[in-house]
Coordinates of C-alpha atoms in Angstrom, one line a residue:
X1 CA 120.9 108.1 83.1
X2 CA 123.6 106.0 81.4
X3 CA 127.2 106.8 82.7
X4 CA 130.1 105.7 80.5
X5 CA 129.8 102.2 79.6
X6 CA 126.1 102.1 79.9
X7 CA 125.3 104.3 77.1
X8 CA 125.3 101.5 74.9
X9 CA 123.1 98.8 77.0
X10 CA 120.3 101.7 77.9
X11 CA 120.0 101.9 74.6
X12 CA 119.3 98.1 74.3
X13 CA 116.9 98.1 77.2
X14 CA 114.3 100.4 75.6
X15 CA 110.7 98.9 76.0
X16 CA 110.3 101.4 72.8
X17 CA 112.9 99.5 70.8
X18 CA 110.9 98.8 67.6
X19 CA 113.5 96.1 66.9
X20 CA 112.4 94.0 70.4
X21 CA 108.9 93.9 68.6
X22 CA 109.9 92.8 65.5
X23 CA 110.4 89.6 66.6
X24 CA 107.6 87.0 66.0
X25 CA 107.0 85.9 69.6
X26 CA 107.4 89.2 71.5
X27 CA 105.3 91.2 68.9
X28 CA 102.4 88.4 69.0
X29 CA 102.5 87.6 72.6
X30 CA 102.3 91.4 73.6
X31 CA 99.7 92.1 70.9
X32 CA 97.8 89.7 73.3
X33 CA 97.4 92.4 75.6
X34 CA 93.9 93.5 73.7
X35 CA 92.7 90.0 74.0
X36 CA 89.6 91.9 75.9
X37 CA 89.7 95.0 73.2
X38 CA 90.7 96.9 76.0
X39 CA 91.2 100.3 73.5
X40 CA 94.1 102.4 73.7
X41 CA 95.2 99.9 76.2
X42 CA 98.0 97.9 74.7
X43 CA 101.2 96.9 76.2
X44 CA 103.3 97.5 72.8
X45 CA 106.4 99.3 73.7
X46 CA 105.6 103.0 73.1
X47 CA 108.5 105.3 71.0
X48 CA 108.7 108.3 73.9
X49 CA 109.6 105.5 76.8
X50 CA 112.5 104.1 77.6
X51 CA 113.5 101.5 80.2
X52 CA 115.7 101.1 83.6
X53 CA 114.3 98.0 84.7
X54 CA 115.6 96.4 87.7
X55 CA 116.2 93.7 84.9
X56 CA 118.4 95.8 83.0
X57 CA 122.3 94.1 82.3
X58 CA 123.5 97.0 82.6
X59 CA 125.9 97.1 85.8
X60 CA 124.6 98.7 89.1
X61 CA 126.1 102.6 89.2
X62 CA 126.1 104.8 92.0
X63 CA 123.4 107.1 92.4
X64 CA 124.5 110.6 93.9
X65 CA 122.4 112.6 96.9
X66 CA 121.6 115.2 94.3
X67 CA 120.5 112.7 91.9
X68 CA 118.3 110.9 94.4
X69 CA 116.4 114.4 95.7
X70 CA 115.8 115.1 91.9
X71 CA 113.8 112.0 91.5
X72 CA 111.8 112.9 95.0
X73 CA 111.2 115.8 93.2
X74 CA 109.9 114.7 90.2
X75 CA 108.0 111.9 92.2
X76 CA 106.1 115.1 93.7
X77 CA 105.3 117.4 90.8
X78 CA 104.0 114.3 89.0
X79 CA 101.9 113.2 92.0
X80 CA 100.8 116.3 92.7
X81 CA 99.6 116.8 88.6
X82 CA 98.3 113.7 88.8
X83 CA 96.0 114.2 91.6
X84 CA 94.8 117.6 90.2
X85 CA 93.9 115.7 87.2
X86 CA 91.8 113.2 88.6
X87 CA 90.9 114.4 91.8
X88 CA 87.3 117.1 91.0
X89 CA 87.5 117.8 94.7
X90 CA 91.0 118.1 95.1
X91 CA 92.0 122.0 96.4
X92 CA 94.6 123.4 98.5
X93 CA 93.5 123.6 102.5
X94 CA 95.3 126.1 105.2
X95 CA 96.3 124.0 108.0
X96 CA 97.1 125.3 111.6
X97 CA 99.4 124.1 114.0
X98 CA 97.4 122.1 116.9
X99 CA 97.3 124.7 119.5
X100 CA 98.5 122.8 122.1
X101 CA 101.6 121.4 119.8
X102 CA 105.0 122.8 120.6
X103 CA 105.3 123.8 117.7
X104 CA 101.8 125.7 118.0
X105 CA 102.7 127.1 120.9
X106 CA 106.2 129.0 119.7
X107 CA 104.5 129.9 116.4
X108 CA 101.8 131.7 119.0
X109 CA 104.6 133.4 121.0
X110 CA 106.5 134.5 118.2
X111 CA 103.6 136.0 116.5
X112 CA 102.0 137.8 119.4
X113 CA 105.7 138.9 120.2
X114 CA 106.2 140.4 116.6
X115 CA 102.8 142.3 117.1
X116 CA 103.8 143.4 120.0
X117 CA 107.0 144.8 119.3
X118 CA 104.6 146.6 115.8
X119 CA 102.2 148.2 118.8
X120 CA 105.1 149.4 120.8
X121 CA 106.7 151.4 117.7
X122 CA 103.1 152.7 116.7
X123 CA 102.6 154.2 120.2
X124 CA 106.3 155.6 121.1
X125 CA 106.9 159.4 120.9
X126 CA 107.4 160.2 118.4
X127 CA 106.1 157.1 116.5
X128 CA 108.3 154.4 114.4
X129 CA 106.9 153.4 111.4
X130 CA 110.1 151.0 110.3
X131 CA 108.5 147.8 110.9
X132 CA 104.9 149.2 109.6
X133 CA 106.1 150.3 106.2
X134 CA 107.8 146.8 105.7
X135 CA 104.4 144.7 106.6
X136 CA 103.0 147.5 103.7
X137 CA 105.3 146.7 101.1
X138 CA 105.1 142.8 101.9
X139 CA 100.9 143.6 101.8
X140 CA 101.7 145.7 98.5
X141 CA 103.3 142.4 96.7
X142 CA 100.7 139.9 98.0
X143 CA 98.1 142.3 96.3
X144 CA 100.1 142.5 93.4
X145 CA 100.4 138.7 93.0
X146 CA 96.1 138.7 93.3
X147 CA 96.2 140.7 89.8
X148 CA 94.5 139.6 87.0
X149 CA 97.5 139.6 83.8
X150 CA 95.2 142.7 82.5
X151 CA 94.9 144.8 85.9
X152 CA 97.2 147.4 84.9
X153 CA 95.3 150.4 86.0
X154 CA 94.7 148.8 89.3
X155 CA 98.6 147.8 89.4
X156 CA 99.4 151.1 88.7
X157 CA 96.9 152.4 91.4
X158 CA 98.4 149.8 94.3
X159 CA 102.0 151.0 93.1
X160 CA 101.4 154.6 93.4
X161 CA 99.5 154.3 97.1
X162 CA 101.7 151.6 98.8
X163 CA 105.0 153.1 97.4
X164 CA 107.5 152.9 100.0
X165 CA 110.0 155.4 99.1
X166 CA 107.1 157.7 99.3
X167 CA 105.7 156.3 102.9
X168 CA 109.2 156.6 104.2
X169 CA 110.0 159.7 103.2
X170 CA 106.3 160.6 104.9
X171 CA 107.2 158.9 107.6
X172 CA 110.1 161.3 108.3
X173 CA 108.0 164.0 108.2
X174 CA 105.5 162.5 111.0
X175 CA 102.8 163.1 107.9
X176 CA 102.2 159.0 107.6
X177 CA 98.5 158.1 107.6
X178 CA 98.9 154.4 108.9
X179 CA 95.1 154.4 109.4
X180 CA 94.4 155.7 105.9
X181 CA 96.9 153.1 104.1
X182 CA 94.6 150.6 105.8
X183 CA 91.4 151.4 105.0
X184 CA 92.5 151.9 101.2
X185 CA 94.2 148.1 101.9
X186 CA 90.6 146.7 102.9
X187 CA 89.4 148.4 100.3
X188 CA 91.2 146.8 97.4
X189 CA 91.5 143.5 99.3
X190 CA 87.2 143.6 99.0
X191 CA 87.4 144.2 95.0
X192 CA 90.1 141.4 94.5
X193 CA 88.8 139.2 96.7
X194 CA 86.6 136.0 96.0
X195 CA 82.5 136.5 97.3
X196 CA 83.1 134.1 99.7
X197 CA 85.6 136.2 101.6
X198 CA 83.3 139.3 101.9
X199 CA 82.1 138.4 105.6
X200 CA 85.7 138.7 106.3
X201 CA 86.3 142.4 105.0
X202 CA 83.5 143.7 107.0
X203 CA 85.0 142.0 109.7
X204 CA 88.5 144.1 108.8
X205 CA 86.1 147.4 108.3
X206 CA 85.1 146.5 112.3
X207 CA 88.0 146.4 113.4
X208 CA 89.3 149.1 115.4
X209 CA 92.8 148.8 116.6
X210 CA 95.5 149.4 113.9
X211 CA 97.7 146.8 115.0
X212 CA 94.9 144.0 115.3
X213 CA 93.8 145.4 111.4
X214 CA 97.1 145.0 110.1
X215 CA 97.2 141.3 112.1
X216 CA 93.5 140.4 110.5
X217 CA 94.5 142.0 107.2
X218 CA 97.3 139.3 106.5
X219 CA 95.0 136.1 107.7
X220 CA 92.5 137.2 104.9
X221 CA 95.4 138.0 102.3
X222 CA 96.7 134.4 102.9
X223 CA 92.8 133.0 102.4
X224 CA 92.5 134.9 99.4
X225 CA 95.8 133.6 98.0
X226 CA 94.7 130.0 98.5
X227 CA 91.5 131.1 96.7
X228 CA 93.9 132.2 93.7
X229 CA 95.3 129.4 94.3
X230 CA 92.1 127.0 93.8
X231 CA 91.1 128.9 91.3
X232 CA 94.3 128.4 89.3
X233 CA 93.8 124.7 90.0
X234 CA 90.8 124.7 88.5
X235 CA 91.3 126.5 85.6
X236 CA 94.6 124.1 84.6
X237 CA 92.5 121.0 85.4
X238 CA 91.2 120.4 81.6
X239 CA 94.4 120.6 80.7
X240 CA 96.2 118.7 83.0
X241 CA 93.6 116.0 82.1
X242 CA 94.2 116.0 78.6
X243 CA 98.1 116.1 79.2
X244 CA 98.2 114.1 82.0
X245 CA 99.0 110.9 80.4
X246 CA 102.5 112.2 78.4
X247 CA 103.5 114.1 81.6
X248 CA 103.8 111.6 83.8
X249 CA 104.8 109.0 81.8
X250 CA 107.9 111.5 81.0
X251 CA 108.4 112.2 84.5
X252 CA 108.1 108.7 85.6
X253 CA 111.3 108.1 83.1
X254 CA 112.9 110.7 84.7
X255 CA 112.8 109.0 87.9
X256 CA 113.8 105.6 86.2
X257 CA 116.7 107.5 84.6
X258 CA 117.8 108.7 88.5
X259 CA 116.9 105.3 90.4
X260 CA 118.1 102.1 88.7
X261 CA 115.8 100.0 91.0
X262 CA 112.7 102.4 90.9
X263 CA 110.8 99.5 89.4
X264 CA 111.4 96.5 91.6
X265 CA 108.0 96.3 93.3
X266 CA 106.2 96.4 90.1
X267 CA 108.2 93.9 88.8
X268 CA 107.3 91.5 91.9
X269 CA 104.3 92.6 91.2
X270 CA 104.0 91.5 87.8
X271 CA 106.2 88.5 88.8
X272 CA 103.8 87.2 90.9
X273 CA 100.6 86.9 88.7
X274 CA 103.4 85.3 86.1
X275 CA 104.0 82.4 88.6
X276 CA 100.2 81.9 89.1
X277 CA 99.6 81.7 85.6
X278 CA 101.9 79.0 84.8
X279 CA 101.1 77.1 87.3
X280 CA 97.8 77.2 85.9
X281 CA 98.8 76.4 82.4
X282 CA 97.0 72.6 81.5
X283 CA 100.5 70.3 81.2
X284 CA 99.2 70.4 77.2
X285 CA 99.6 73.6 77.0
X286 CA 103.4 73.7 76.4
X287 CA 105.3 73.0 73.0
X288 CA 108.2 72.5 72.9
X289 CA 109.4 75.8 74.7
X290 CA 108.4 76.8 77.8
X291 CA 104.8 78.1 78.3
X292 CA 103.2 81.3 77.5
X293 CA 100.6 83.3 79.4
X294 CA 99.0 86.3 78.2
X295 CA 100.8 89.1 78.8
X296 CA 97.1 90.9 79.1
X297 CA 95.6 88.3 81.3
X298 CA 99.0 88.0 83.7
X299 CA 98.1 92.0 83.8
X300 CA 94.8 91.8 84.3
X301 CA 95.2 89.7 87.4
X302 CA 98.0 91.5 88.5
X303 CA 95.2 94.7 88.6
X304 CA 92.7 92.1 90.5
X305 CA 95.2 91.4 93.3
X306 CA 95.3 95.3 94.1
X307 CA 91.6 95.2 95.5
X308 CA 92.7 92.6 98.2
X309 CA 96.1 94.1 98.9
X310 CA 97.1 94.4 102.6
X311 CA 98.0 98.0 102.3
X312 CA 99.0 98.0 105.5
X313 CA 101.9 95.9 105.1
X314 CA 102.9 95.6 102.1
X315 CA 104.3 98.4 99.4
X316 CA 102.2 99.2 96.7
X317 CA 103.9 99.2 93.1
X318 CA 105.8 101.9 92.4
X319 CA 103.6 102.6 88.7
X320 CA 100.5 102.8 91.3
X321 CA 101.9 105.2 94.5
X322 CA 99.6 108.0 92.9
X323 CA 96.7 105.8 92.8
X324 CA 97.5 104.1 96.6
X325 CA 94.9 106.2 98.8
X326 CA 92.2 105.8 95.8
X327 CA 92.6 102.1 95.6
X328 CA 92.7 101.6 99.3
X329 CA 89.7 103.2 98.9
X330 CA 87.6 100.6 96.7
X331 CA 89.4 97.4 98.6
X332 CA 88.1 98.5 101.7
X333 CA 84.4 99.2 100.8
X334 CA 84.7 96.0 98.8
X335 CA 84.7 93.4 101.6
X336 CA 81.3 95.7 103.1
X337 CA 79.6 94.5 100.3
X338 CA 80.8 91.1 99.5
X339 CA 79.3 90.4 103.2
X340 CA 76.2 92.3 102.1
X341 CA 75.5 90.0 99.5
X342 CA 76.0 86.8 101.4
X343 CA 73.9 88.0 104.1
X344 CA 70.6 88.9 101.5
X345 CA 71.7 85.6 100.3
X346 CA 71.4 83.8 103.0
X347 CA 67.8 85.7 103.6
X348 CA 66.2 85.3 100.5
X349 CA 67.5 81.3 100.5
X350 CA 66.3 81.1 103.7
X351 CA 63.0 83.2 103.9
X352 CA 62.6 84.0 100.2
X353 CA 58.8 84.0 99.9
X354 CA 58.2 85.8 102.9
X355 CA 60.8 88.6 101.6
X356 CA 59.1 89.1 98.0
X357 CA 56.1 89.9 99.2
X358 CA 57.5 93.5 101.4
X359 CA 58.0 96.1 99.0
X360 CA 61.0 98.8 100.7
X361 CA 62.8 95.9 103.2
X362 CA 65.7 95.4 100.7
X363 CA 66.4 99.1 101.0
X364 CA 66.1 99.7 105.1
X365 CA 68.2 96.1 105.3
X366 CA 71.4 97.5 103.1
X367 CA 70.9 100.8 105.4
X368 CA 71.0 98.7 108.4
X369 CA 73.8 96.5 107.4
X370 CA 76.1 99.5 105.5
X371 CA 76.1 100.9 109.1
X372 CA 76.7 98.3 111.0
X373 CA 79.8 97.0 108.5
X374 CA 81.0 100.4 108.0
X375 CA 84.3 100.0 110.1
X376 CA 84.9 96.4 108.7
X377 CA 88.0 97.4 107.2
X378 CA 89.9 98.1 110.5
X379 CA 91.9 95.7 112.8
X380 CA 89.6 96.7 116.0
X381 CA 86.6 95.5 113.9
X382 CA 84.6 92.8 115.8
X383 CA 83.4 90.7 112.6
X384 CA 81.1 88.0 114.9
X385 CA 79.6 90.5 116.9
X386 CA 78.3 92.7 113.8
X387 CA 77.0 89.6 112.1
X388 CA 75.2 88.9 115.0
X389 CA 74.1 92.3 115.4
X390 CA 72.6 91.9 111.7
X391 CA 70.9 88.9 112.1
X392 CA 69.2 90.8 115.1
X393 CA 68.2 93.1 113.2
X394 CA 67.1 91.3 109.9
X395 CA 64.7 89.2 112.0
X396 CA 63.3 92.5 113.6
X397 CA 62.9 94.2 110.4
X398 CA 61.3 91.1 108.9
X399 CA 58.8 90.4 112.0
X400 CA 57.9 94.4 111.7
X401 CA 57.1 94.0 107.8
X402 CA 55.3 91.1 108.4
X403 CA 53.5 93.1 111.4
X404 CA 52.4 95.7 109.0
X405 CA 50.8 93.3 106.9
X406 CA 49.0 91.4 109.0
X407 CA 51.4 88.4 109.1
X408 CA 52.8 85.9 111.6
X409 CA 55.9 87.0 113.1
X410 CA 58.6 84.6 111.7
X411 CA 59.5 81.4 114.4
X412 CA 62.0 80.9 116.6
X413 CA 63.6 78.2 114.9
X414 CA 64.0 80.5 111.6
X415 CA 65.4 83.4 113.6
X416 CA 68.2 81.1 115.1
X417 CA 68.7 79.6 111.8
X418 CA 68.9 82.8 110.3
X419 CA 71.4 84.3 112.5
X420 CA 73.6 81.3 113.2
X421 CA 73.9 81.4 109.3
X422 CA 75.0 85.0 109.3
X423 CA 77.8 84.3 111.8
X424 CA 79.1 81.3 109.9
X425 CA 80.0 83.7 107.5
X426 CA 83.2 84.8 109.9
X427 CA 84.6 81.4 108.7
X428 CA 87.1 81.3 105.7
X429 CA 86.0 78.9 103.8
X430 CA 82.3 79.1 104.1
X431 CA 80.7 77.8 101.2
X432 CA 78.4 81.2 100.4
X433 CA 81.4 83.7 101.2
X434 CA 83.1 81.6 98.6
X435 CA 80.5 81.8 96.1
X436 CA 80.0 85.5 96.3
X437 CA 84.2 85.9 96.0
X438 CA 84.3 84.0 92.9
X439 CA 81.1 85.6 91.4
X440 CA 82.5 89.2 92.5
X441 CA 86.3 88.6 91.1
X442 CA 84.4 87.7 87.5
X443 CA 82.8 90.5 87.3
X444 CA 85.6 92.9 88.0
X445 CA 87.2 90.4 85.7
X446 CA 84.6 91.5 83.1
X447 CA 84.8 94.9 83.4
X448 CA 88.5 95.1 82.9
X449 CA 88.0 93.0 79.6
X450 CA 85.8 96.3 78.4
X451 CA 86.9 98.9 76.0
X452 CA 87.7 102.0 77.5
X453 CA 85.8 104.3 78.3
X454 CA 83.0 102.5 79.6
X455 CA 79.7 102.7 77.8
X456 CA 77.9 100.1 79.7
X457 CA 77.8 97.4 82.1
X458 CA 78.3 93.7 81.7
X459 CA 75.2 91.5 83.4
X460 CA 75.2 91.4 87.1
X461 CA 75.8 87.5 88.2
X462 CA 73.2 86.2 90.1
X463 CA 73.2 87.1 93.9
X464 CA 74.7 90.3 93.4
X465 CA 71.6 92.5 92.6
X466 CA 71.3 93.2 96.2
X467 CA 74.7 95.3 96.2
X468 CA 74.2 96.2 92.0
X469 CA 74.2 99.7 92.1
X470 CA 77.4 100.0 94.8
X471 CA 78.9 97.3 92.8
X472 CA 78.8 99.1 89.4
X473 CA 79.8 102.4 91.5
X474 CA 82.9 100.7 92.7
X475 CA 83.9 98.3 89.3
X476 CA 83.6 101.8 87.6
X477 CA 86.3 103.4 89.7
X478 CA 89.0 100.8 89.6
X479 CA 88.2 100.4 85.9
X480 CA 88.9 104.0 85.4
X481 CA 92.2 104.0 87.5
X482 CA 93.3 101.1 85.6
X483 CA 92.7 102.3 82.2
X484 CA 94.7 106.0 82.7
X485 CA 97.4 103.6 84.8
X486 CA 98.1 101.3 81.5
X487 CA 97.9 104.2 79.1
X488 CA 100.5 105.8 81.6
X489 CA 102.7 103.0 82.5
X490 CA 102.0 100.3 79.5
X491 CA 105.2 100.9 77.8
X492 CA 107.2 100.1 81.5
X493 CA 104.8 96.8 81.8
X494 CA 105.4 95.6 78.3
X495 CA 108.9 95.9 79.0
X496 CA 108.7 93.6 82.2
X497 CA 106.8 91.2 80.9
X498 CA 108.7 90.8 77.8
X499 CA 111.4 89.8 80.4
X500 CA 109.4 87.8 82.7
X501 CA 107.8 85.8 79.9
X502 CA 110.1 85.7 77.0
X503 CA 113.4 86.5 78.1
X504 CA 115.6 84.5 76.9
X505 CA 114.6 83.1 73.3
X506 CA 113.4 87.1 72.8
X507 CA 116.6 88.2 73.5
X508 CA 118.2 85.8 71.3
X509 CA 115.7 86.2 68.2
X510 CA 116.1 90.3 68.3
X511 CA 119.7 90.1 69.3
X512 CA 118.7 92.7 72.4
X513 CA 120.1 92.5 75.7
X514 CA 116.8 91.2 77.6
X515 CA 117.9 88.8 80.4
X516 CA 115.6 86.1 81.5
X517 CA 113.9 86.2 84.9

């Protein structure tokens, strides 16, 4: 948020400026965004962003502790919207302490000694209800809360019952029927609650100490408010999906409004595929200013690089945090089947006309090698041992087809071959792996040049089919993320790249403060 001074160069920094795309080079170079007819996809600046690059001129500010846990905030709410929107299986879990924990174990002992103390009162003579009527007015709100907006008579009914004027003044009179509050609590808890739960009031109906009912009676309440709670989240998903896009791109600004530099890994980000595609411009490509990329293509690459991240060790853009554990995701099942596919390569190059003649052994190979790759994407992984272990097991699976059909057993010679082909693959720059990278990056390549949504697949390149259906599984995915990601955040990219590619002579023609990086 501009303080002062600033007002005036926020202003300028807008990546929804219509005056910064009036200019000839900005407003055709950013149009090249849809060079693929990526639909809905452009980079044009969009009228309800504004920027806080860490490009911005404006001068660094400082940014309060209140302003810094508003932003946390915001990140939050929008990555918790975000994941109900595109998360199906996303619901709300009840997790324990570990047992064992310290923190288990005083959670335990300050439980049992709260029931304890409940027991004690309950048994004295005469009894003391104190501590009983409380847990029945904090039941009575829990059970209002479970209400339906048109439950009034049942409303009425739980008032009425569990009113705790009444119980107390009962309770003076030693006329308090702890037992029968209860059973009518059980009661309504079975007509509010979800099917699911019913196992768990007969359970309550079993029960036979007061004290342990009243104890089993709030572990079902808090299930059946994280059933509300699902239930809730599943009823606001359509809508979240179809206002996912505004809300977070107005939340996002928020944070950009409360962090100055919220944007500097993007930028790198962004940076970096800008480097690589001038050094790839042909030296004829220039005029007489300097060289221009496509904005979409510098994207487009920029995407590519995020499915052989280290995301280990390096931070993930900040446009992309929501995203981080889906995309982790895809780039570690995509190395499985990149090795897939030079393996059947390698097999069908090597005993090809043996292989087309054994109808099912594509199928029990993948099985085979999808188990035996499963855990490639950790450090403890032992690449050379598993590729040995598949080229084992390729040549038994081969020799048993042939067996079946009344074949020779494949020789010696073409086992060893076989297998001392697999476990060249380990090395860098084997000629195969690299075939299968290149062939693999096109594609994905492909798919992002697509308009959005997706109505069909582009050709599978040759020596891929083995891994086709896993392959279309996982382009689909990071297609999907990519496409609600630049309607999100396109206005923020178009604003960075308008810097990183044209700052200077942009700046100049519009008159705008946009520094050059």
């Amino acid at each position: 948020m501009p303080l002062h001074g600033e007002k005036q160069h926020a202003a300028e920094d807008r990546p929804s400026d219509p005056e910064d795309l009036d200019s000839p080079r900005c407003s055709e170079s950013l149009a090249s965004l849809s060079d693929c007819e990526c639909s809905g996809q452009s980079l044009a600046s969009d009228s309800s962003s504004k920027s806080s690059s860490p490009a911005s001129s404006s001068p660094p500010r400082v940014v309060t502790f209140d302003e810094v846990m508003a932003a946390a905030r915001n990140l939050s709410n929008m990555a918790l919207v975000h994941e109900i929107a595109v998360n199906e299986k996303f619901q709300l879990m009840k997790e324990d302490l570990p047992e064992h924990s310290l923190a288990g174990r005083v959670k335990s002992i300050m439980h049992q000694a709260f029931w304890d103390v409940l027991e004690a009162e309950l048994k004295a003579e005469p009894p003391k209800y104190e501590l009983a009527i409380r847990l029945f007015e904090e039941i009575r709100e829990i059970l209002l809360s479970l209400l339906t907006p048109g439950g009034n008579r049942l409303r009425t009914q739980i008032c009425e019952v569990l009113d705790t004027d009444l119980i107390r003044q009962q309770a003076e009179h030693g006329t308090v029927d702890v037992q029968g509050l209860a059973a009518y609590v059980i009661g309504m808890m079975g007509r509010l609650c979800a099917p699911v739960r019913d196992n768990d009031i007969r359970g309550l109906k079993a029960t036979g100490s007061i004290v342990e009912v009243l104890r089993q009676i709030f572990h079902v309440l808090d299930l059946m408010m994280m059933d509300m709670a699902n239930f809730m989240i599943q009823s606001l998903r359509p809508l979240a999906q179809r206002q996912l896009v505004e809300y977070e791109r107005a939340k996002f600004q928020e944070i950009l409004e409360e962090t100055p530099d919220a944007l500097s890994q993007t930028t790198e980000w962004l940076r970096e595929s800008v480097q690589e595609e001038l050094l790839s411009l042909p030296p004829g490509a220039e005029d007489h200013s300097t060289p221009s990329p496509s904005p979409r293509r510098v994207l487009n690459n920029s995407y590519l690089k995020l499915l052989e991240w280290d995301y280990q060790k390096r931070d993930l853009p900040e446009t992309l945090l929501t995203d981080g554990a889906r995309l982790q995701e895809l780039a570690e099942k995509l190395p499985q089947l990149k090795t897939m596919a030079c393996l059947w390569l390698i097999t069908s190059s090597t005993v090809g006309a043996v292989t087309e003649g054994l109808p099912g052994l594509e199928h029990r190979w993948k099985r085979v090698a999808a188990v035996l790759l499963e855990d490639m994407h950790r450090e403890t992984f032992n690449l050379q041992d598993a590729l040995c272990s598949i080229g084992v097991q390729t040549c038994a699976e081969l020799n048993r087809a042939l067996a079946d059909r009344s074949f020779p057993a494949l020789g010696a010679e073409v086992q060893d071959n076989l297998v001392g082909q697999f476990s060249s693959l380990k090395e860098e720059n084997n000629p195969i792996r690299s075939l299968i990278d290149k062939r693999i990056r096109l594609y994905m390549k492909s798919l992002l040049c697509l308009p959005a949504p997706l109505k069909s697949m582009p050709p599978i390149p040759g020596g891929l089919t083995v891994i086709q259906p896993e392959l279309e599984a996982l382009g689909t995915q990071f297609v999907n993320l990519v496409n609600l990601n630049m309607q999100v955040y396109g206005p923020f990219y178009a604003n960075i790249l308008r810097k990183l590619l044209f700052g200077a002579e942009a700046s100049q023609e519009v008159g705008a403060s946009l520094p050059a990086n």
